[in-house]
XYZ file of C-alpha atoms in Angstrom:
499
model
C -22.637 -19.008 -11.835
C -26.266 -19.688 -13.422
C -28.816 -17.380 -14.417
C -32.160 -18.215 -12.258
C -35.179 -17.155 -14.902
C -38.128 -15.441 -13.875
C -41.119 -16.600 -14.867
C -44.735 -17.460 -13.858
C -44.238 -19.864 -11.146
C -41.902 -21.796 -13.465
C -39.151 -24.357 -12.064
C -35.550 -22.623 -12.441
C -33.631 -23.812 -15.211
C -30.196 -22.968 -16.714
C -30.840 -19.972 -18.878
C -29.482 -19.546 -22.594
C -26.569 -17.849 -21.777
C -25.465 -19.237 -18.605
C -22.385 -20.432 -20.373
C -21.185 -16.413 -21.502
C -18.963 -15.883 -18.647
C -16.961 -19.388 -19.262
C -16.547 -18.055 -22.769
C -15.305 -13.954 -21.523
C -12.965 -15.887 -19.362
C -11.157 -18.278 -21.991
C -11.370 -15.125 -24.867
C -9.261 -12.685 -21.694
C -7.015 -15.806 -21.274
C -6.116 -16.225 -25.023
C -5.706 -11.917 -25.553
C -3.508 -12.283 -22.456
C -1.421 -14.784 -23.624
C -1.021 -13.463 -26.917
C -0.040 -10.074 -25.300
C 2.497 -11.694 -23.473
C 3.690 -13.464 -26.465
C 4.256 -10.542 -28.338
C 5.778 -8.901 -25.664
C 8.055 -11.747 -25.392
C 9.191 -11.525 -28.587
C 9.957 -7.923 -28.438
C 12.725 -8.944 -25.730
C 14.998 -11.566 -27.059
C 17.771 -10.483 -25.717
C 16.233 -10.727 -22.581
C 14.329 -13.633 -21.776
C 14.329 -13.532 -18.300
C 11.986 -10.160 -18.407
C 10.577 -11.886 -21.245
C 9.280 -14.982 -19.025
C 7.886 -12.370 -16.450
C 6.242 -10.690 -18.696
C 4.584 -13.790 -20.349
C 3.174 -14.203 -16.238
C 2.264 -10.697 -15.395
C 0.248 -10.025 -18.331
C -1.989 -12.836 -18.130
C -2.071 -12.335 -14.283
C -3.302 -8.807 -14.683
C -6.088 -9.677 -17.086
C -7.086 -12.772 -15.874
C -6.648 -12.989 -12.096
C -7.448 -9.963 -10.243
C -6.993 -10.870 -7.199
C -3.492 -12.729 -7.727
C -2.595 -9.548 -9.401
C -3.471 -6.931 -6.841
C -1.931 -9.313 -4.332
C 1.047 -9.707 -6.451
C 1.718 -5.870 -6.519
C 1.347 -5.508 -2.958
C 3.686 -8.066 -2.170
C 6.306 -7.157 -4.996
C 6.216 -3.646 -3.791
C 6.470 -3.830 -0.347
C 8.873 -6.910 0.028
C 11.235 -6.966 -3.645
C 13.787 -3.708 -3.655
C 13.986 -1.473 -6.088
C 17.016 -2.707 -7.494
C 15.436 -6.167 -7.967
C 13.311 -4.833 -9.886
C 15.085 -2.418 -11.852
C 16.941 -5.625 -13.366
C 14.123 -6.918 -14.882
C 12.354 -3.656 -16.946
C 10.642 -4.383 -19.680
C 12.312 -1.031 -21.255
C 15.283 1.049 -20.389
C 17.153 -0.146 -17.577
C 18.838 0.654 -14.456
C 18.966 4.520 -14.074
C 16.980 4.939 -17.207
C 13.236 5.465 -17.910
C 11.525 2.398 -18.210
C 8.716 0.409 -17.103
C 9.339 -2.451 -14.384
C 6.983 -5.221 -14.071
C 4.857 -4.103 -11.450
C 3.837 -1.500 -13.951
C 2.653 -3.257 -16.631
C 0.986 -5.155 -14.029
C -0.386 -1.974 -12.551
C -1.477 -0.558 -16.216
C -3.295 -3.695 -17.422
C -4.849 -3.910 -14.385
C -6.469 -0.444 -14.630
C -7.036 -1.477 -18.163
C -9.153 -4.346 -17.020
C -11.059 -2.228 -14.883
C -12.047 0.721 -17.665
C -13.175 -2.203 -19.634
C -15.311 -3.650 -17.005
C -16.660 0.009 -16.428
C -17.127 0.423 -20.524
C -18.718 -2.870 -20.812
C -21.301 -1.767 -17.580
C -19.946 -4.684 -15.592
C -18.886 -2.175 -13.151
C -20.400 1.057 -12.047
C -18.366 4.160 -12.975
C -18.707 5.637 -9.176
C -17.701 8.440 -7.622
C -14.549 6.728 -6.394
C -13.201 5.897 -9.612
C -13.882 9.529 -10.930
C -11.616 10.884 -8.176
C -9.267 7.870 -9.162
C -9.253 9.262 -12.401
C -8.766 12.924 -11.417
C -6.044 12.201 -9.855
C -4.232 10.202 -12.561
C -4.773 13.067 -14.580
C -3.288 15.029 -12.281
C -0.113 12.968 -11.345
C 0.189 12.902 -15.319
C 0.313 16.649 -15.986
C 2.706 17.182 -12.863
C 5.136 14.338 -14.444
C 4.925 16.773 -17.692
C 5.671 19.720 -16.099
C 8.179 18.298 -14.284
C 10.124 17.369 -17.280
C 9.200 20.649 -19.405
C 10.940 22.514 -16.747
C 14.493 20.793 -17.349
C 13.682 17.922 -14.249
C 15.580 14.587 -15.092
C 13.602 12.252 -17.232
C 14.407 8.973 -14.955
C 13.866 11.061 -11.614
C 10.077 12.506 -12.472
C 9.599 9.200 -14.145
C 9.923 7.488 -10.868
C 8.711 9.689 -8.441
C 5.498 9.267 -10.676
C 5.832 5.910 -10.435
C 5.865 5.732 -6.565
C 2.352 7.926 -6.441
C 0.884 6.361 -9.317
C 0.847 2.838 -7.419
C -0.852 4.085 -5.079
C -4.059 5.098 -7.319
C -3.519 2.185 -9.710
C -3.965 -0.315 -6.393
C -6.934 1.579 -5.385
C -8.496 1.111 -9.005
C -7.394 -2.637 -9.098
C -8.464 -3.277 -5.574
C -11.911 -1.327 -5.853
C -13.937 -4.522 -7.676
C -12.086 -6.655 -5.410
C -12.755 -5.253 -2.081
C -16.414 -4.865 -2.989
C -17.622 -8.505 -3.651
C -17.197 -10.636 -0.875
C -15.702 -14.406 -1.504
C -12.615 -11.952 -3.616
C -12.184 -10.258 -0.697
C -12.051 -13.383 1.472
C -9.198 -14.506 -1.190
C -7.473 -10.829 -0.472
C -7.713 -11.323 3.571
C -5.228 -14.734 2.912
C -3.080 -13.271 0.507
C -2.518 -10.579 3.672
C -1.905 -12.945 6.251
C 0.884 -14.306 3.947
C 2.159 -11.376 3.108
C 2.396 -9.984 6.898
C 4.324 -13.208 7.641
C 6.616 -12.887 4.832
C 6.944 -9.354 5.468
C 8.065 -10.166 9.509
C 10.415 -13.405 8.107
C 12.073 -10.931 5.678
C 12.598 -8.383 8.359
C 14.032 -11.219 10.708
C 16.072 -11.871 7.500
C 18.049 -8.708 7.230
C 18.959 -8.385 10.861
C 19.974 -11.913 11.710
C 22.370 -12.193 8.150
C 23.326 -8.212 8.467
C 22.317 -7.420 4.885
C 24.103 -4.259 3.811
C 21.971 -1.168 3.489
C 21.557 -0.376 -0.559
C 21.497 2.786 -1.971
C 17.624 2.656 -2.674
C 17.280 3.355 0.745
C 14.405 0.084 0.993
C 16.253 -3.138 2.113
C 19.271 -3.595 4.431
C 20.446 -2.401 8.112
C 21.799 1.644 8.021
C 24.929 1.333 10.255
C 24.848 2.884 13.708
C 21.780 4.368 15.501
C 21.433 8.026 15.906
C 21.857 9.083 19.995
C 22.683 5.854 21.374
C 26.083 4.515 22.661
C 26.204 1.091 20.903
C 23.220 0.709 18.439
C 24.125 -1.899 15.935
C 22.360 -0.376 13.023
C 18.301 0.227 12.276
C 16.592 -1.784 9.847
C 15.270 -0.443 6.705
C 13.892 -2.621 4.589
C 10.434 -3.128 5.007
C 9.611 -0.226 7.154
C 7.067 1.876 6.229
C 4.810 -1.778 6.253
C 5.069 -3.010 9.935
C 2.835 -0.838 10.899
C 0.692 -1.555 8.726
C 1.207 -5.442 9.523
C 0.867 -4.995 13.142
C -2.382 -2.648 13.031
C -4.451 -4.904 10.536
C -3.279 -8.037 12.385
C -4.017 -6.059 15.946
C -7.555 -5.310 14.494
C -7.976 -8.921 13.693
C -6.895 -10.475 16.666
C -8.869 -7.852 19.098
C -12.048 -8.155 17.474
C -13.323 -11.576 19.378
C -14.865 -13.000 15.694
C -12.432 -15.517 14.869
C -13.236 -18.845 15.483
C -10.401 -20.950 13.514
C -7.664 -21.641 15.934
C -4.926 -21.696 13.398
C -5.518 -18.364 11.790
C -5.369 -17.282 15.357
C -1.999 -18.206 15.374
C -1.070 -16.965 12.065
C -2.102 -13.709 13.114
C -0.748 -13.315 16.182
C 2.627 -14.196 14.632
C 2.015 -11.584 12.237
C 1.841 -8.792 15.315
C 4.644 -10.662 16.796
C 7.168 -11.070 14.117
C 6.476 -7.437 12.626
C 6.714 -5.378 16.088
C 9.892 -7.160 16.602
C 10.803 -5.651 13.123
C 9.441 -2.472 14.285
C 11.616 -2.299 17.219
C 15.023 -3.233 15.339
C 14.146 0.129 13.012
C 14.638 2.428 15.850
C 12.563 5.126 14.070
C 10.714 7.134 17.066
C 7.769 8.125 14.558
C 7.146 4.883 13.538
C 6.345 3.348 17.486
C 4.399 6.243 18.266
C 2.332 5.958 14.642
C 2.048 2.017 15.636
C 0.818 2.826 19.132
C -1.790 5.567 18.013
C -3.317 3.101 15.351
C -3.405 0.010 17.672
C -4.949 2.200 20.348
C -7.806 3.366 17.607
C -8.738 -0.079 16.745
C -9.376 -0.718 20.474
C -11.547 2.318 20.774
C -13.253 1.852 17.057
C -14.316 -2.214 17.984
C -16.258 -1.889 21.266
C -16.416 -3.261 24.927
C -15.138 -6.966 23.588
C -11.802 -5.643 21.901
C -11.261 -3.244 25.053
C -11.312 -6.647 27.108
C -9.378 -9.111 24.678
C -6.997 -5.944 24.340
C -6.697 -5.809 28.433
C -5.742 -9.579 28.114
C -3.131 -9.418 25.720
C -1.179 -6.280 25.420
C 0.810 -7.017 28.898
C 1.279 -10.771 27.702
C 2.553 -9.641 24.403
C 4.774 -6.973 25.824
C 6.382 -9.073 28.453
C 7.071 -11.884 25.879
C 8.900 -9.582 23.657
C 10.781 -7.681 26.251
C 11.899 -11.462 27.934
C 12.853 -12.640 23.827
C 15.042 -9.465 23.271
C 16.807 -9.754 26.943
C 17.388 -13.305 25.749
C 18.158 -13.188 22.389
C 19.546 -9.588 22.199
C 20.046 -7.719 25.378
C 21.851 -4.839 23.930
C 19.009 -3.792 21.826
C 16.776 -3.138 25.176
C 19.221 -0.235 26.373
C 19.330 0.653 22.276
C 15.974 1.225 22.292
C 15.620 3.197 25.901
C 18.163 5.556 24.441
C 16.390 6.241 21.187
C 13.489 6.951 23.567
C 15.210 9.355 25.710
C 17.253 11.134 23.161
C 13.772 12.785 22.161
C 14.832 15.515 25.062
C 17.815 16.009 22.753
C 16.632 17.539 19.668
C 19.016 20.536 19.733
C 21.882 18.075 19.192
C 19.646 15.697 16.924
C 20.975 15.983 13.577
C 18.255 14.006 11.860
C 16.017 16.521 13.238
C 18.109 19.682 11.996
C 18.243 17.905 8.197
C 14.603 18.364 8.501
C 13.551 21.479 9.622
C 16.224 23.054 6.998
C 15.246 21.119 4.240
C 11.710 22.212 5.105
C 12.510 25.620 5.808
C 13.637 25.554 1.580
C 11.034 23.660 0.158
C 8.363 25.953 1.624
C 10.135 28.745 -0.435
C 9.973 26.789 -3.200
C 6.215 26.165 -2.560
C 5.169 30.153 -2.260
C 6.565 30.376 -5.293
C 4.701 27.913 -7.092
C 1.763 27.046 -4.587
C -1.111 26.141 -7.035
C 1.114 24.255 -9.996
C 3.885 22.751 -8.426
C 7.214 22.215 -9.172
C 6.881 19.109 -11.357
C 8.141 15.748 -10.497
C 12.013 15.861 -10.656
C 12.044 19.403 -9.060
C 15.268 19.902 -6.843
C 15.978 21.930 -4.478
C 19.797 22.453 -3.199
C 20.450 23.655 0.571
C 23.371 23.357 2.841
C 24.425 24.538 6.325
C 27.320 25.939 7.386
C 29.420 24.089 9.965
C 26.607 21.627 9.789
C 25.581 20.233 6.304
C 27.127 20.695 3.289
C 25.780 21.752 0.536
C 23.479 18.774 -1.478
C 20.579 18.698 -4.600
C 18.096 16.458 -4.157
C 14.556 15.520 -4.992
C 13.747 14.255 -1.384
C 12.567 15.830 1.607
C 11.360 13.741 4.725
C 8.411 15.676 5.429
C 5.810 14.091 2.722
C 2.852 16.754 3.207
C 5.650 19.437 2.102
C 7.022 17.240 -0.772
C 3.414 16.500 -2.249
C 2.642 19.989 -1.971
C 5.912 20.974 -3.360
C 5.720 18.757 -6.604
C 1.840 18.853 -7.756
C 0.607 22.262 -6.050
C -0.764 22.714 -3.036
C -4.694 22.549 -4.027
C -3.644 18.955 -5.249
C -2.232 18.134 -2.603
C -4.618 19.377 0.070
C -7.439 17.427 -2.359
C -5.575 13.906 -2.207
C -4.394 14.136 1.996
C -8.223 15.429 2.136
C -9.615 11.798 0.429
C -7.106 9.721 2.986
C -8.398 11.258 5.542
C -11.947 10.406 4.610
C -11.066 7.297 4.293
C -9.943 7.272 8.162
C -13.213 9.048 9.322
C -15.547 6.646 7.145
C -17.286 3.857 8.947
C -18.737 1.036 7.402
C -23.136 0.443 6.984
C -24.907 -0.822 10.059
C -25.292 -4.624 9.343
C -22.079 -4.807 7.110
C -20.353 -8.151 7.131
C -18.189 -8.743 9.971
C -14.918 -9.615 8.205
C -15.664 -6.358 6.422
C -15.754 -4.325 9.438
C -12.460 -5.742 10.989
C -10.983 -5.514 7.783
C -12.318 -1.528 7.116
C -10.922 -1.448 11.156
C -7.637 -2.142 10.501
C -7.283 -0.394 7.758
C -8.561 3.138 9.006
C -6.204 2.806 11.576
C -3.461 2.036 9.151
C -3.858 4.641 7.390
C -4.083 6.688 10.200
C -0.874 5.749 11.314
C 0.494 6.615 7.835
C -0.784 10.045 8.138
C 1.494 10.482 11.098
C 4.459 8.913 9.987
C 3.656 11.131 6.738
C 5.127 14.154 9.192
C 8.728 13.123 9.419
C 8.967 10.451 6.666
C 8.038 10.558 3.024
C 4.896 8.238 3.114
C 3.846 9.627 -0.400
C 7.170 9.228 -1.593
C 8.197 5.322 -0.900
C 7.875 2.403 -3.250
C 7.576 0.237 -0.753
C 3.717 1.586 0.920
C 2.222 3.790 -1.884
C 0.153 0.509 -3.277
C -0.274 -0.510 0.611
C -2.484 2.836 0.744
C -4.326 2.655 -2.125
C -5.559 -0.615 -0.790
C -6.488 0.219 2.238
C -8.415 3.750 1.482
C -10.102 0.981 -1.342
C -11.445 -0.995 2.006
C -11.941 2.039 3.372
C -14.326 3.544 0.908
C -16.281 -0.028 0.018
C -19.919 -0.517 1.234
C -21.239 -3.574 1.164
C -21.003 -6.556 -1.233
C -21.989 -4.197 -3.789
C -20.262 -5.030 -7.390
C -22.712 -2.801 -9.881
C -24.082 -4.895 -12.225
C -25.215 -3.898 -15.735
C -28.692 -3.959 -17.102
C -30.044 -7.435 -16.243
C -29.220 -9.808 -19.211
C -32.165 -10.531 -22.041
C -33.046 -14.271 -22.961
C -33.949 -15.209 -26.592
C -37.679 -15.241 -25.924
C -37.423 -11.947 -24.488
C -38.198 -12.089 -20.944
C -35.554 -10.343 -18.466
C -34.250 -12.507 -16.339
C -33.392 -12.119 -13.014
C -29.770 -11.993 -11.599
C -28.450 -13.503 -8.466
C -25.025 -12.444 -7.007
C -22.329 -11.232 -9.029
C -19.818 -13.667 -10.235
C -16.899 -12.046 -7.787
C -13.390 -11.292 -9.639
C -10.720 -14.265 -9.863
């Protein structure tokens, strides 16, 4: 980018410091890399984590875009175990810091500097952003002055914290356009990997893991021969399908290919869907797919009309091919909803619930802490178990950071979901701000039965997504316009957009 100089009917010329942002870019390159370096050498003993770290810290500093993408992708489609191997510090049940951190932290670091240097506008968004890290911090400390496990608050932390650090990496990325065009086909990969990956673990039968966020869970509650549910990957195909859905509906695309690519997104990720047998999740799908409809107008209502009985007769006529016994699987998930006195999923959660809410009147403005535990049991039924974990995530937020907290961070999501874009906004900014007000809508309801605020695997999804939410136009603040040598201001075009 060049500096256009204003001046008294003068021709434009290159102005003295046109060649400043070429020199910012190579001085970030050569801090990253000596970062890395020295992080490298802290690790001998470990030069695998060593080589990642010599990528993600340059990544983070350099190439926001590649970065946020990077943490979306590692969180949602790399399990926790994965990742666990390769910590920079501690290890495998101990505190430490996994990649995706460091990438998260020198992200955010990237971001104050921008705001310091008055490259970027400290907004109201980041202010909340930073209310709420402040917050998540002094839960993680009470957490652990009240006798929680270290490794336990560390990570529940962890999994909430993601979720503001991708807003704050995301927020100068979702607001200037051609970076946000870069983000849109990072997504399209990502939903495809994300449907291959599901595909993945239910055609080789990968073994459910104890971190709960890759594999197929034996057996399907209610039903007479349900192979097993898939796991990994869930709390995303929503997510997949709706921003896909809001894509495809909205009658603007005009390439052919990425046509394609998105409808195999919607395809490949409802299939997904379907093999995870969780009721909330199809009715959270449905509800968001049917908002995008009604939120894009009288041309998605028709392309919608067109489609939905072609797509659903398709993927009935594949699974009666390919797997006829997951058909009746899936009508006897449905109907067992009539069955709730004998549902034991649904007794696990309205006990569990039924303790954490006495936990919560007797903290209800500070919380437990991250780490709390609460132990329950049932006679006959359940026996007796501590854990940190309870499905219902509006009780579990409440439960760990205080209810006022709680109510203040659900209160931003959902104004996120009710905000619509500027008349005249860019049209790929609209479908985009679409799909993801109905994605997080959907999260909102899955939030109910599942713990939403609580999962590795979506926490950075939704800071994303309440980023697009929240964006107005191409709008990246600038600073105060720069000052040539002679002294006359000159005048600024665009804003270079984030790598």
């Amino acid at each position: 980018m060049t500096w256009a100089v204003a001046g008294r009917n003068r021709p434009h010329r290159p102005a003295p410091f046109a060649s400043r942002p070429d020199r910012r870019t190579l001085r970030t390159a050569c801090a990253a890399v000596l970062a890395a370096l020295v992080f490298g050498a802290l690790l001998p003993g470990d030069p695998l984590t060593a080589v990642g770290a010599v990528v993600v810290i340059p990544l983070a500093l350099g190439a926001p875009v590649a970065a946020l993408s990077v943490l979306i992708a590692v969180t949602v489609l790399v399990p926790f175990e994965v990742q666990d191997q390769f910590s920079l510090v501690g290890g495998s049940g101990r505190p430490g810091l996994l990649l995706v951190d460091v990438l998260m932290l020198l992200g955010m670091c990237r971001v104050a500097w921008l705001v310091l240097s008055r490259r970027l506008e400290l907004d109201k968004p980041l202010v909340v952003a930073a209310v709420v890290t402040l917050v998540l911090a002094v839960a993680l400390a009470w957490g652990i002055a009240r006798g929680a496990d270290v490794s336990e608050a560390g990570h529940e932390t962890r999994r909430v914290m993601l979720g503001v650090g991708a807003f704050v990496l995301a927020w100068p990325v979702v607001r200037d356009k051609a970076a946000r065009r870069r983000l849109e086909g990072a997504l399209i990969a990502l939903g495809l990997a994300l449907g291959l990956w599901g595909l993945v673990q239910w055609g080789f039968s990968i073994d459910y893991t104890s971190s709960a966020d890759v594999g197929i869970r034996r057996g399907v509650d209610l039903t007479s021969a349900g192979r097993g549910s898939l796991q990994g990957g869930l709390y995303a195909y929503p997510v997949a399908v709706t921003l896909a859905w809001a894509a495809l509906v909205s009658g603007r695309l005009r390439s052919v290919p990425v046509r394609w690519l998105l409808a195999a997104v919607v395809c490949l990720n409802a299939v997904c869907l379907w093999l995870t047998y969780e009721r909330t999740f199809w009715v959270a799908t449905a509800v968001s797919c049917a908002s995008v409809v009604v939120m894009s107008g009288a041309q998605a209502r028709r392309n919608a009309a067109k489609w939905v009985p072609v797509g659903a007769v398709s993927l009935l006529v594949g699974l009666a091919v390919l797997a006829p016994g997951e058909i009746r699987t899936a009508l006897e998930r449905v109907l067992s909803v009539n069955r709730l006195e004998i549902d034991e999923s649904y007794s696990y959660r309205v006990i569990e619930s039924q303790v954490v809410l006495e936990e919560i009147g007797g903290r209800p403005l500070t919380g437990s802490g991250f780490g709390a535990t609460v132990t329950w049991g049932k006679e006959d039924t359940f026996a007796p178990l501590t854990t940190p974990f309870i499905h219902n995530g509006y009780l579990w937020l409440a439960w760990k950071i205080g209810v006022p907290a709680a109510v203040f961070l659900v209160a931003v999501i959902v104004a996120a979901v009710l905000r619509r874009g500027a008349p005249g906004e860019d049209p790929r900014l609209h479908v985009l701000r679409v799909g993801s007000r109905a994605s997080l809508l959907s999260l909102l309801l899955t939030t109910m039965t599942f713990p939403a605020f609580n999962t590795l695997g979506v926490t950075a999804v939704t800071g994303l997504l309440v980023a697009v939410c929240f964006c107005g136009r191409d709008d990246v603040s600038a600073g105060p316009p720069p000052v040539p040598r002679g002294g006359v201001p000159e005048q600024t075009g665009p804003r270079a957009g984030p790598g």
